[in-house]
């Protein structure tokens, strides 16, 4: 049982109003927004914009896959190095360097928009992935320093909520703005630069903290850095267990995000407005689940409810697969009004919202547990290892989708299969967690 002071300190609103936290919160939100704005603007140009006519359908799909790899590859290559830098050097100085580099990268990326130079855009996307790779271990490693231990779950819930909102806003605005006639490329460049400068400004609101290991040896050998990170994770099997459990969520989330556009257009035969609505619902759901998790745990750092969250995700994923059918037999896609006028449409929206909310409830405690269970001088490097595992999980989700496509498995069946995987994941998490809420208490 918590005393009143501890419960109050864990309050979401108290955390959000904290001077030490707010600079980090806004900076990471703007960083995630620009990442997704830039990436989705490139994809929109390839699929719907002025570059669409330059490629066949198959070529466009290949370029979209390459774009995704350009962004995710730096997490494999540089996460370990980023974690070590965050331990050795002043983290806030690194953040300032990262934010200055973002302005230059996106400036060149915007020039790529205007020139319609795909190679320049993809090169800058790789650098944006690199920029985010170096920021991630700092933002999560610094959180336990900025917050009281009882605030860790709440702080991570806020970061997770803001990240998903930034992803959705970046996806929607990046897609819509770049497709504006005549001046879409220029408006997109202006938007990215304004957001980048704002992020630089808010990064100066982040208080400085003491270096963890200023005397740590650094080298240019990124393979050696990765080996060191994996040794640290293997030396902490309890923390590795939490990292792997969290990585499973990113596998499921990536599957949903990969399959969603095709599910809306090909299975439901609905237009892009329905896709946008589901994206918004998914974002709100993750945020709601994350905040509910912080309220439910009330300052405790525990993953005891995660097996239930996994089971809930499984039930509603299976329901989506079971009820999915086209809303129209016509050659054109149905509208949002038709979708909202149907009970099945509302049921699908509810299913996606609950999956997202259960996902927020599932993943937030694992972030907090990794931060809390890792020693101060290894925290950023452990977060870096966590990023590598999450990136690997997302790559596995892509391979999983390629396999289902090669086997001609329909998207509704993919949802059912993924729901079953959620049951399996929930059972495994229940087995390895000593405090699982499903475990029978001993009296």
Tab-separated table of C-alpha atoms in Angstrom:
chain	number	residue	atom	x	y	z
A	1	UNK	CA	0.000	0.000	0.000
A	2	UNK	CA	1.379	3.420	-0.954
A	3	UNK	CA	1.222	6.400	1.307
A	4	UNK	CA	-0.523	9.506	-0.027
A	5	UNK	CA	2.677	11.344	-0.876
A	6	UNK	CA	4.001	8.522	-3.031
A	7	UNK	CA	0.660	8.173	-4.794
A	8	UNK	CA	0.597	11.894	-5.483
A	9	UNK	CA	4.166	11.849	-6.804
A	10	UNK	CA	3.162	9.152	-9.284
A	11	UNK	CA	0.321	11.317	-10.664
A	12	UNK	CA	0.459	11.743	-14.437
A	13	UNK	CA	-0.343	15.453	-14.140
A	14	UNK	CA	2.313	16.024	-11.487
A	15	UNK	CA	4.913	14.326	-13.694
A	16	UNK	CA	3.871	16.289	-16.780
A	17	UNK	CA	4.121	19.582	-14.887
A	18	UNK	CA	7.596	18.785	-13.590
A	19	UNK	CA	10.263	21.206	-14.836
A	20	UNK	CA	12.843	18.416	-15.196
A	21	UNK	CA	10.540	16.256	-17.329
A	22	UNK	CA	8.742	18.685	-19.638
A	23	UNK	CA	11.779	19.580	-21.782
A	24	UNK	CA	12.520	15.914	-22.474
A	25	UNK	CA	8.838	15.182	-23.112
A	26	UNK	CA	8.374	17.902	-25.748
A	27	UNK	CA	11.759	17.271	-27.387
A	28	UNK	CA	11.159	13.558	-27.881
A	29	UNK	CA	7.607	14.212	-29.157
A	30	UNK	CA	8.885	16.611	-31.821
A	31	UNK	CA	11.706	14.218	-32.745
A	32	UNK	CA	9.266	11.333	-33.284
A	33	UNK	CA	6.959	13.607	-35.262
A	34	UNK	CA	9.686	14.667	-37.702
A	35	UNK	CA	10.915	11.085	-38.099
A	36	UNK	CA	7.497	9.906	-39.177
A	37	UNK	CA	6.604	13.019	-41.159
A	38	UNK	CA	9.727	12.650	-43.311
A	39	UNK	CA	9.455	8.887	-43.754
A	40	UNK	CA	5.755	8.914	-44.685
A	41	UNK	CA	6.169	11.897	-47.007
A	42	UNK	CA	8.678	9.831	-49.002
A	43	UNK	CA	6.302	6.856	-49.076
A	44	UNK	CA	3.398	9.100	-50.161
A	45	UNK	CA	5.492	10.558	-52.992
A	46	UNK	CA	6.281	7.048	-54.167
A	47	UNK	CA	2.717	5.726	-53.964
A	48	UNK	CA	0.495	8.723	-54.732
A	49	UNK	CA	2.662	11.698	-55.690
A	50	UNK	CA	4.683	12.952	-58.619
A	51	UNK	CA	7.100	9.993	-58.449
A	52	UNK	CA	4.411	7.308	-58.610
A	53	UNK	CA	4.358	7.286	-62.417
A	54	UNK	CA	8.107	6.659	-62.558
A	55	UNK	CA	7.835	3.117	-61.196
A	56	UNK	CA	5.747	-0.012	-61.587
A	57	UNK	CA	3.621	-1.262	-58.674
A	58	UNK	CA	6.268	-3.845	-57.836
A	59	UNK	CA	9.090	-1.286	-57.971
A	60	UNK	CA	7.169	1.114	-55.718
A	61	UNK	CA	6.631	-1.662	-53.173
A	62	UNK	CA	10.356	-2.448	-53.255
A	63	UNK	CA	11.267	1.213	-52.704
A	64	UNK	CA	8.851	1.416	-49.763
A	65	UNK	CA	10.560	-1.614	-48.207
A	66	UNK	CA	13.977	-0.030	-48.845
A	67	UNK	CA	12.770	3.183	-47.182
A	68	UNK	CA	11.747	1.214	-44.089
A	69	UNK	CA	15.138	-0.504	-44.005
A	70	UNK	CA	16.954	2.833	-44.361
A	71	UNK	CA	15.253	4.029	-41.193
A	72	UNK	CA	15.564	0.853	-39.106
A	73	UNK	CA	19.106	-0.210	-40.133
A	74	UNK	CA	20.891	2.408	-37.952
A	75	UNK	CA	19.318	0.834	-34.852
A	76	UNK	CA	21.210	-2.369	-35.650
A	77	UNK	CA	24.447	-0.629	-36.582
A	78	UNK	CA	24.761	2.182	-34.061
A	79	UNK	CA	22.587	1.475	-30.984
A	80	UNK	CA	25.490	0.010	-29.032
A	81	UNK	CA	27.758	2.951	-29.890
A	82	UNK	CA	24.969	5.367	-28.965
A	83	UNK	CA	24.572	3.688	-25.593
A	84	UNK	CA	28.279	3.988	-24.832
A	85	UNK	CA	28.392	7.648	-25.885
A	86	UNK	CA	25.489	8.381	-23.555
A	87	UNK	CA	27.457	6.904	-20.624
A	88	UNK	CA	30.779	8.583	-21.404
A	89	UNK	CA	29.893	12.122	-22.505
A	90	UNK	CA	27.552	14.847	-21.323
A	91	UNK	CA	24.142	13.663	-22.480
A	92	UNK	CA	22.556	17.070	-22.882
A	93	UNK	CA	25.427	18.248	-25.070
A	94	UNK	CA	24.865	15.152	-27.235
A	95	UNK	CA	21.149	16.005	-27.433
A	96	UNK	CA	21.997	19.512	-28.644
A	97	UNK	CA	24.307	18.094	-31.314
A	98	UNK	CA	21.576	15.652	-32.362
A	99	UNK	CA	19.011	18.434	-32.667
A	100	UNK	CA	21.366	20.676	-34.681
A	101	UNK	CA	22.048	17.733	-37.011
A	102	UNK	CA	18.293	17.186	-37.438
A	103	UNK	CA	17.935	20.671	-38.924
A	104	UNK	CA	20.697	19.996	-41.464
A	105	UNK	CA	19.445	16.489	-42.338
A	106	UNK	CA	15.842	17.550	-42.886
A	107	UNK	CA	16.946	20.633	-44.792
A	108	UNK	CA	18.714	18.374	-47.283
A	109	UNK	CA	15.785	15.953	-47.192
A	110	UNK	CA	13.444	18.811	-48.113
A	111	UNK	CA	15.733	19.704	-51.008
A	112	UNK	CA	15.353	16.063	-52.075
A	113	UNK	CA	11.564	16.587	-52.095
A	114	UNK	CA	11.868	19.648	-54.315
A	115	UNK	CA	14.353	18.002	-56.698
A	116	UNK	CA	12.428	14.690	-56.583
A	117	UNK	CA	15.755	12.994	-55.907
A	118	UNK	CA	14.907	9.652	-54.319
A	119	UNK	CA	18.531	8.787	-53.508
A	120	UNK	CA	19.023	12.046	-51.599
A	121	UNK	CA	15.770	11.491	-49.683
A	122	UNK	CA	16.670	7.916	-48.721
A	123	UNK	CA	20.189	8.950	-47.690
A	124	UNK	CA	18.726	11.582	-45.370
A	125	UNK	CA	16.183	9.033	-44.075
A	126	UNK	CA	19.091	6.791	-43.092
A	127	UNK	CA	20.673	9.751	-41.273
A	128	UNK	CA	17.368	10.506	-39.527
A	129	UNK	CA	17.285	6.894	-38.361
A	130	UNK	CA	20.843	7.368	-37.108
A	131	UNK	CA	19.896	10.620	-35.349
A	132	UNK	CA	17.008	8.839	-33.552
A	133	UNK	CA	19.253	5.893	-32.692
A	134	UNK	CA	21.592	8.192	-30.767
A	135	UNK	CA	18.728	10.029	-29.046
A	136	UNK	CA	16.836	6.959	-27.797
A	137	UNK	CA	19.251	5.640	-25.116
A	138	UNK	CA	19.585	9.169	-23.777
A	139	UNK	CA	15.849	9.852	-23.441
A	140	UNK	CA	15.081	6.537	-21.730
A	141	UNK	CA	18.353	6.398	-19.782
A	142	UNK	CA	17.863	9.894	-18.411
A	143	UNK	CA	14.279	9.317	-17.281
A	144	UNK	CA	15.141	7.617	-13.939
A	145	UNK	CA	17.378	10.611	-13.168
A	146	UNK	CA	14.664	13.162	-13.869
A	147	UNK	CA	11.893	11.275	-12.049
A	148	UNK	CA	11.315	9.692	-8.672
A	149	UNK	CA	11.223	5.884	-8.745
A	150	UNK	CA	7.461	5.922	-8.087
A	151	UNK	CA	7.048	8.100	-11.203
A	152	UNK	CA	8.853	5.788	-13.629
A	153	UNK	CA	5.767	3.940	-14.882
A	154	UNK	CA	3.864	7.201	-15.273
A	155	UNK	CA	6.796	8.881	-17.030
A	156	UNK	CA	7.185	5.993	-19.457
A	157	UNK	CA	3.413	6.004	-20.033
A	158	UNK	CA	3.597	9.672	-21.027
A	159	UNK	CA	6.604	9.097	-23.299
A	160	UNK	CA	4.883	6.116	-24.945
A	161	UNK	CA	1.640	8.038	-25.412
A	162	UNK	CA	3.418	11.044	-26.911
A	163	UNK	CA	5.449	8.803	-29.220
A	164	UNK	CA	2.381	7.107	-30.684
A	165	UNK	CA	0.556	10.418	-31.086
A	166	UNK	CA	3.642	11.789	-32.852
A	167	UNK	CA	3.749	8.721	-35.102
A	168	UNK	CA	0.104	9.147	-36.099
A	169	UNK	CA	0.326	12.933	-36.584
A	170	UNK	CA	3.566	12.564	-38.530
A	171	UNK	CA	2.038	9.841	-40.695
A	172	UNK	CA	-1.135	11.813	-41.457
A	173	UNK	CA	0.458	15.252	-41.995
A	174	UNK	CA	3.470	13.854	-43.848
A	175	UNK	CA	1.157	12.046	-46.246
A	176	UNK	CA	-1.294	14.930	-46.732
A	177	UNK	CA	1.085	17.898	-46.897
A	178	UNK	CA	3.525	16.450	-49.440
A	179	UNK	CA	0.598	15.688	-51.795
A	180	UNK	CA	-0.668	19.271	-51.886
A	181	UNK	CA	-0.597	20.525	-55.488
A	182	UNK	CA	2.319	22.746	-56.579
A	183	UNK	CA	3.755	23.667	-53.179
A	184	UNK	CA	3.520	20.422	-51.188
A	185	UNK	CA	7.290	19.849	-51.197
A	186	UNK	CA	8.041	23.399	-50.027
A	187	UNK	CA	5.370	23.329	-47.300
A	188	UNK	CA	6.732	19.980	-46.095
A	189	UNK	CA	10.264	21.377	-45.888
A	190	UNK	CA	9.032	24.409	-43.922
A	191	UNK	CA	7.053	22.201	-41.522
A	192	UNK	CA	10.035	19.927	-40.792
A	193	UNK	CA	12.422	22.836	-40.225
A	194	UNK	CA	10.018	24.648	-37.876
A	195	UNK	CA	9.517	21.475	-35.829
A	196	UNK	CA	13.288	20.800	-35.778
A	197	UNK	CA	14.088	24.323	-34.541
A	198	UNK	CA	11.368	24.029	-31.893
A	199	UNK	CA	12.877	20.726	-30.749
A	200	UNK	CA	16.306	22.340	-30.524
A	201	UNK	CA	14.830	25.109	-28.360
A	202	UNK	CA	13.063	22.699	-25.981
A	203	UNK	CA	16.215	20.563	-25.673
A	204	UNK	CA	17.785	23.499	-23.814
A	205	UNK	CA	15.070	23.060	-21.163
A	206	UNK	CA	16.534	19.643	-20.224
A	207	UNK	CA	18.624	19.821	-17.014
A	208	UNK	CA	22.186	18.519	-17.184
A	209	UNK	CA	23.141	15.396	-15.252
A	210	UNK	CA	26.428	13.846	-14.222
A	211	UNK	CA	28.236	11.514	-16.656
A	212	UNK	CA	28.038	7.851	-15.635
A	213	UNK	CA	31.402	6.624	-17.003
A	214	UNK	CA	33.506	9.541	-18.288
A	215	UNK	CA	36.649	7.359	-18.399
A	216	UNK	CA	35.073	4.551	-20.472
A	217	UNK	CA	37.096	3.508	-23.520
A	218	UNK	CA	35.541	4.250	-26.921
A	219	UNK	CA	36.593	2.841	-30.289
A	220	UNK	CA	35.435	3.057	-33.894
A	221	UNK	CA	34.643	-0.658	-33.972
A	222	UNK	CA	30.836	-0.854	-33.936
A	223	UNK	CA	30.943	-4.666	-33.953
A	224	UNK	CA	32.902	-4.602	-30.703
A	225	UNK	CA	30.354	-2.198	-29.223
A	226	UNK	CA	27.504	-4.546	-30.124
A	227	UNK	CA	29.320	-7.510	-28.592
A	228	UNK	CA	29.802	-5.526	-25.372
A	229	UNK	CA	26.097	-4.633	-25.267
A	230	UNK	CA	25.033	-8.254	-25.695
A	231	UNK	CA	27.435	-9.306	-22.935
A	232	UNK	CA	25.841	-6.755	-20.613
A	233	UNK	CA	22.345	-8.064	-21.456
A	234	UNK	CA	23.385	-11.700	-21.009
A	235	UNK	CA	24.960	-10.842	-17.655
A	236	UNK	CA	21.548	-9.552	-16.489
A	237	UNK	CA	19.120	-12.373	-17.375
A	238	UNK	CA	16.291	-10.786	-15.400
A	239	UNK	CA	16.534	-7.541	-17.385
A	240	UNK	CA	16.980	-9.471	-20.645
A	241	UNK	CA	13.722	-11.248	-19.876
A	242	UNK	CA	11.955	-7.872	-19.681
A	243	UNK	CA	13.619	-6.678	-22.895
A	244	UNK	CA	12.519	-9.768	-24.823
A	245	UNK	CA	8.963	-9.484	-23.464
A	246	UNK	CA	8.814	-5.847	-24.552
A	247	UNK	CA	10.224	-6.747	-27.971
A	248	UNK	CA	7.314	-9.139	-28.486
A	249	UNK	CA	4.914	-6.156	-28.308
A	250	UNK	CA	6.831	-4.350	-31.065
A	251	UNK	CA	6.537	-7.461	-33.219
A	252	UNK	CA	2.737	-7.437	-32.871
A	253	UNK	CA	2.462	-3.642	-33.257
A	254	UNK	CA	4.587	-3.726	-36.407
A	255	UNK	CA	2.417	-6.490	-37.906
A	256	UNK	CA	-0.699	-4.378	-37.336
A	257	UNK	CA	0.896	-1.244	-38.824
A	258	UNK	CA	2.222	-3.170	-41.857
A	259	UNK	CA	-1.061	-4.865	-42.648
A	260	UNK	CA	-3.417	-1.972	-41.817
A	261	UNK	CA	-3.355	-0.014	-45.136
A	262	UNK	CA	-4.014	-3.141	-47.213
A	263	UNK	CA	-6.619	-4.350	-44.723
A	264	UNK	CA	-8.572	-1.095	-45.042
A	265	UNK	CA	-8.376	-0.821	-48.844
A	266	UNK	CA	-8.434	-4.464	-50.001
A	267	UNK	CA	-10.343	-6.351	-47.291
A	268	UNK	CA	-12.850	-3.742	-46.112
A	269	UNK	CA	-12.872	-1.860	-49.453
A	270	UNK	CA	-12.818	1.451	-47.584
A	271	UNK	CA	-11.057	4.692	-48.511
A	272	UNK	CA	-8.134	6.524	-46.910
A	273	UNK	CA	-10.418	8.421	-44.480
A	274	UNK	CA	-11.175	5.153	-42.708
A	275	UNK	CA	-7.444	4.381	-42.599
A	276	UNK	CA	-6.818	7.763	-40.965
A	277	UNK	CA	-9.606	7.158	-38.435
A	278	UNK	CA	-8.199	3.768	-37.428
A	279	UNK	CA	-4.716	5.306	-37.061
A	280	UNK	CA	-6.113	7.968	-34.736
A	281	UNK	CA	-8.043	5.363	-32.748
A	282	UNK	CA	-4.910	3.247	-32.442
A	283	UNK	CA	-2.947	6.225	-31.130
A	284	UNK	CA	-5.632	7.188	-28.621
A	285	UNK	CA	-5.892	3.549	-27.560
A	286	UNK	CA	-2.179	3.179	-26.828
A	287	UNK	CA	-2.239	6.460	-24.904
A	288	UNK	CA	-5.295	5.421	-22.899
A	289	UNK	CA	-3.803	2.037	-22.081
A	290	UNK	CA	-0.486	3.580	-21.062
A	291	UNK	CA	-2.122	6.122	-18.745
A	292	UNK	CA	-4.447	3.442	-17.324
A	293	UNK	CA	-1.388	1.291	-16.632
A	294	UNK	CA	0.229	4.103	-14.622
A	295	UNK	CA	-3.006	4.609	-12.677
A	296	UNK	CA	-3.456	0.882	-12.075
A	297	UNK	CA	0.087	0.365	-10.767
A	298	UNK	CA	-0.029	3.594	-8.723
A	299	UNK	CA	3.735	4.051	-8.531
A	300	UNK	CA	4.617	0.346	-8.337
A	301	UNK	CA	7.060	-0.970	-10.934
A	302	UNK	CA	5.545	-4.293	-11.949
A	303	UNK	CA	4.441	-6.165	-15.061
A	304	UNK	CA	1.888	-8.298	-13.255
A	305	UNK	CA	-1.002	-7.273	-15.527
A	306	UNK	CA	0.819	-7.871	-18.815
A	307	UNK	CA	-0.324	-11.489	-19.327
A	308	UNK	CA	-3.931	-10.293	-19.153
A	309	UNK	CA	-3.135	-7.483	-21.599
A	310	UNK	CA	-1.650	-10.006	-24.050
A	311	UNK	CA	-4.730	-12.213	-23.810
A	312	UNK	CA	-7.018	-9.236	-24.435
A	313	UNK	CA	-4.975	-8.302	-27.520
A	314	UNK	CA	-5.377	-11.865	-28.762
A	315	UNK	CA	-9.157	-11.972	-28.293
A	316	UNK	CA	-9.799	-8.750	-30.188
A	317	UNK	CA	-7.279	-9.506	-32.957
A	318	UNK	CA	-9.128	-12.768	-33.601
A	319	UNK	CA	-12.436	-10.894	-33.629
A	320	UNK	CA	-11.119	-8.543	-36.327
A	321	UNK	CA	-10.174	-11.517	-38.478
A	322	UNK	CA	-13.532	-13.176	-37.859
A	323	UNK	CA	-15.802	-10.241	-38.804
A	324	UNK	CA	-13.769	-8.696	-41.648
A	325	UNK	CA	-15.507	-8.419	-44.999
A	326	UNK	CA	-15.849	-5.846	-47.778
A	327	UNK	CA	-18.346	-3.043	-47.166
A	328	UNK	CA	-19.126	-2.715	-50.853
A	329	UNK	CA	-19.090	-4.843	-53.981
A	330	UNK	CA	-18.616	-1.792	-56.194
A	331	UNK	CA	-15.427	-0.957	-58.047
A	332	UNK	CA	-14.848	2.170	-55.931
A	333	UNK	CA	-13.917	2.262	-52.266
A	334	UNK	CA	-16.635	2.955	-49.717
A	335	UNK	CA	-16.662	6.156	-47.680
A	336	UNK	CA	-16.215	6.909	-44.008
A	337	UNK	CA	-19.948	7.646	-43.708
A	338	UNK	CA	-20.786	4.096	-44.869
A	339	UNK	CA	-18.253	2.683	-42.410
A	340	UNK	CA	-19.717	4.662	-39.485
A	341	UNK	CA	-23.272	3.710	-40.481
A	342	UNK	CA	-22.504	0.022	-39.940
A	343	UNK	CA	-22.473	-1.951	-36.692
A	344	UNK	CA	-19.541	-3.945	-38.087
A	345	UNK	CA	-17.626	-0.701	-38.622
A	346	UNK	CA	-18.082	0.314	-34.991
A	347	UNK	CA	-17.119	-3.181	-33.878
A	348	UNK	CA	-13.900	-3.006	-35.920
A	349	UNK	CA	-13.097	0.421	-34.441
A	350	UNK	CA	-13.706	-0.911	-30.923
A	351	UNK	CA	-11.490	-3.932	-31.620
A	352	UNK	CA	-8.570	-1.786	-32.801
A	353	UNK	CA	-8.967	0.593	-29.858
A	354	UNK	CA	-8.908	-2.244	-27.305
A	355	UNK	CA	-5.917	-3.926	-28.988
A	356	UNK	CA	-4.029	-0.632	-28.795
A	357	UNK	CA	-5.082	0.069	-25.194
A	358	UNK	CA	-4.065	-3.442	-24.122
A	359	UNK	CA	-0.768	-2.897	-25.957
A	360	UNK	CA	-0.117	0.259	-23.929
A	361	UNK	CA	-0.929	-1.600	-20.714
A	362	UNK	CA	1.398	-4.401	-21.804
A	363	UNK	CA	4.535	-2.566	-22.884
A	364	UNK	CA	4.900	0.386	-20.464
A	365	UNK	CA	5.890	-1.665	-17.380
A	366	UNK	CA	8.744	-3.347	-19.254
A	367	UNK	CA	10.357	0.009	-20.069
A	368	UNK	CA	10.179	0.960	-16.389
A	369	UNK	CA	11.500	-2.431	-15.231
A	370	UNK	CA	14.516	-2.243	-17.558
A	371	UNK	CA	15.312	1.237	-16.259
A	372	UNK	CA	14.786	0.314	-12.620
A	373	UNK	CA	16.628	-3.017	-12.592
A	374	UNK	CA	19.736	-1.751	-14.443
A	375	UNK	CA	22.614	-0.117	-12.597
A	376	UNK	CA	23.138	3.593	-13.235
A	377	UNK	CA	26.434	3.146	-15.106
A	378	UNK	CA	24.888	0.623	-17.538
A	379	UNK	CA	21.436	2.152	-18.020
A	380	UNK	CA	21.961	3.841	-21.409
A	381	UNK	CA	23.788	0.817	-22.831
A	382	UNK	CA	20.990	-1.496	-21.662
A	383	UNK	CA	18.452	0.805	-23.340
A	384	UNK	CA	20.594	0.589	-26.488
A	385	UNK	CA	20.415	-3.207	-26.294
A	386	UNK	CA	16.667	-2.905	-25.853
A	387	UNK	CA	16.523	-0.848	-29.066
A	388	UNK	CA	18.436	-3.533	-30.971
A	389	UNK	CA	15.999	-6.213	-29.806
A	390	UNK	CA	12.985	-4.039	-30.695
A	391	UNK	CA	14.413	-3.334	-34.151
A	392	UNK	CA	15.014	-7.059	-34.640
A	393	UNK	CA	11.402	-7.760	-33.585
A	394	UNK	CA	10.118	-5.313	-36.196
A	395	UNK	CA	12.277	-6.910	-38.876
A	396	UNK	CA	10.875	-10.310	-37.844
A	397	UNK	CA	7.371	-8.892	-38.263
A	398	UNK	CA	8.275	-7.919	-41.846
A	399	UNK	CA	9.568	-11.421	-42.531
A	400	UNK	CA	6.427	-12.861	-40.949
A	401	UNK	CA	4.295	-10.782	-43.320
A	402	UNK	CA	6.418	-11.787	-46.328
A	403	UNK	CA	5.924	-15.443	-45.371
A	404	UNK	CA	2.147	-15.089	-45.034
A	405	UNK	CA	2.066	-13.307	-48.398
A	406	UNK	CA	4.145	-16.029	-50.066
A	407	UNK	CA	1.771	-18.655	-48.651
A	408	UNK	CA	-1.230	-16.624	-49.921
A	409	UNK	CA	-2.694	-16.350	-46.422
A	410	UNK	CA	-5.506	-13.787	-46.346
A	411	UNK	CA	-5.268	-10.738	-44.104
A	412	UNK	CA	-8.230	-11.756	-41.881
A	413	UNK	CA	-6.457	-15.073	-41.259
A	414	UNK	CA	-3.250	-13.140	-40.477
A	415	UNK	CA	-5.174	-11.306	-37.739
A	416	UNK	CA	-6.427	-14.617	-36.352
A	417	UNK	CA	-2.910	-16.095	-36.437
A	418	UNK	CA	-1.515	-12.993	-34.722
A	419	UNK	CA	-4.221	-13.253	-32.067
A	420	UNK	CA	-3.160	-16.832	-31.378
A	421	UNK	CA	0.453	-15.637	-31.113
A	422	UNK	CA	-0.774	-13.126	-28.517
A	423	UNK	CA	-2.180	-16.019	-26.462
A	424	UNK	CA	1.155	-17.821	-26.719
A	425	UNK	CA	3.060	-14.663	-25.774
A	426	UNK	CA	0.761	-13.998	-22.821
A	427	UNK	CA	1.196	-17.563	-21.550
A	428	UNK	CA	4.992	-17.329	-21.797
A	429	UNK	CA	5.042	-13.970	-19.987
A	430	UNK	CA	2.784	-15.454	-17.282
A	431	UNK	CA	5.221	-18.342	-16.821
A	432	UNK	CA	8.337	-16.151	-16.475
A	433	UNK	CA	6.783	-13.417	-14.294
A	434	UNK	CA	6.828	-14.270	-10.608
A	435	UNK	CA	4.114	-11.704	-9.806
A	436	UNK	CA	1.723	-12.431	-12.686
A	437	UNK	CA	-1.826	-11.500	-11.655
A	438	UNK	CA	-2.969	-14.838	-13.123
A	439	UNK	CA	-0.742	-16.781	-10.769
A	440	UNK	CA	-2.502	-18.373	-7.824
A	441	UNK	CA	-1.484	-16.668	-4.597
A	442	UNK	CA	0.093	-18.758	-1.865
A	443	UNK	CA	-1.352	-18.252	1.581
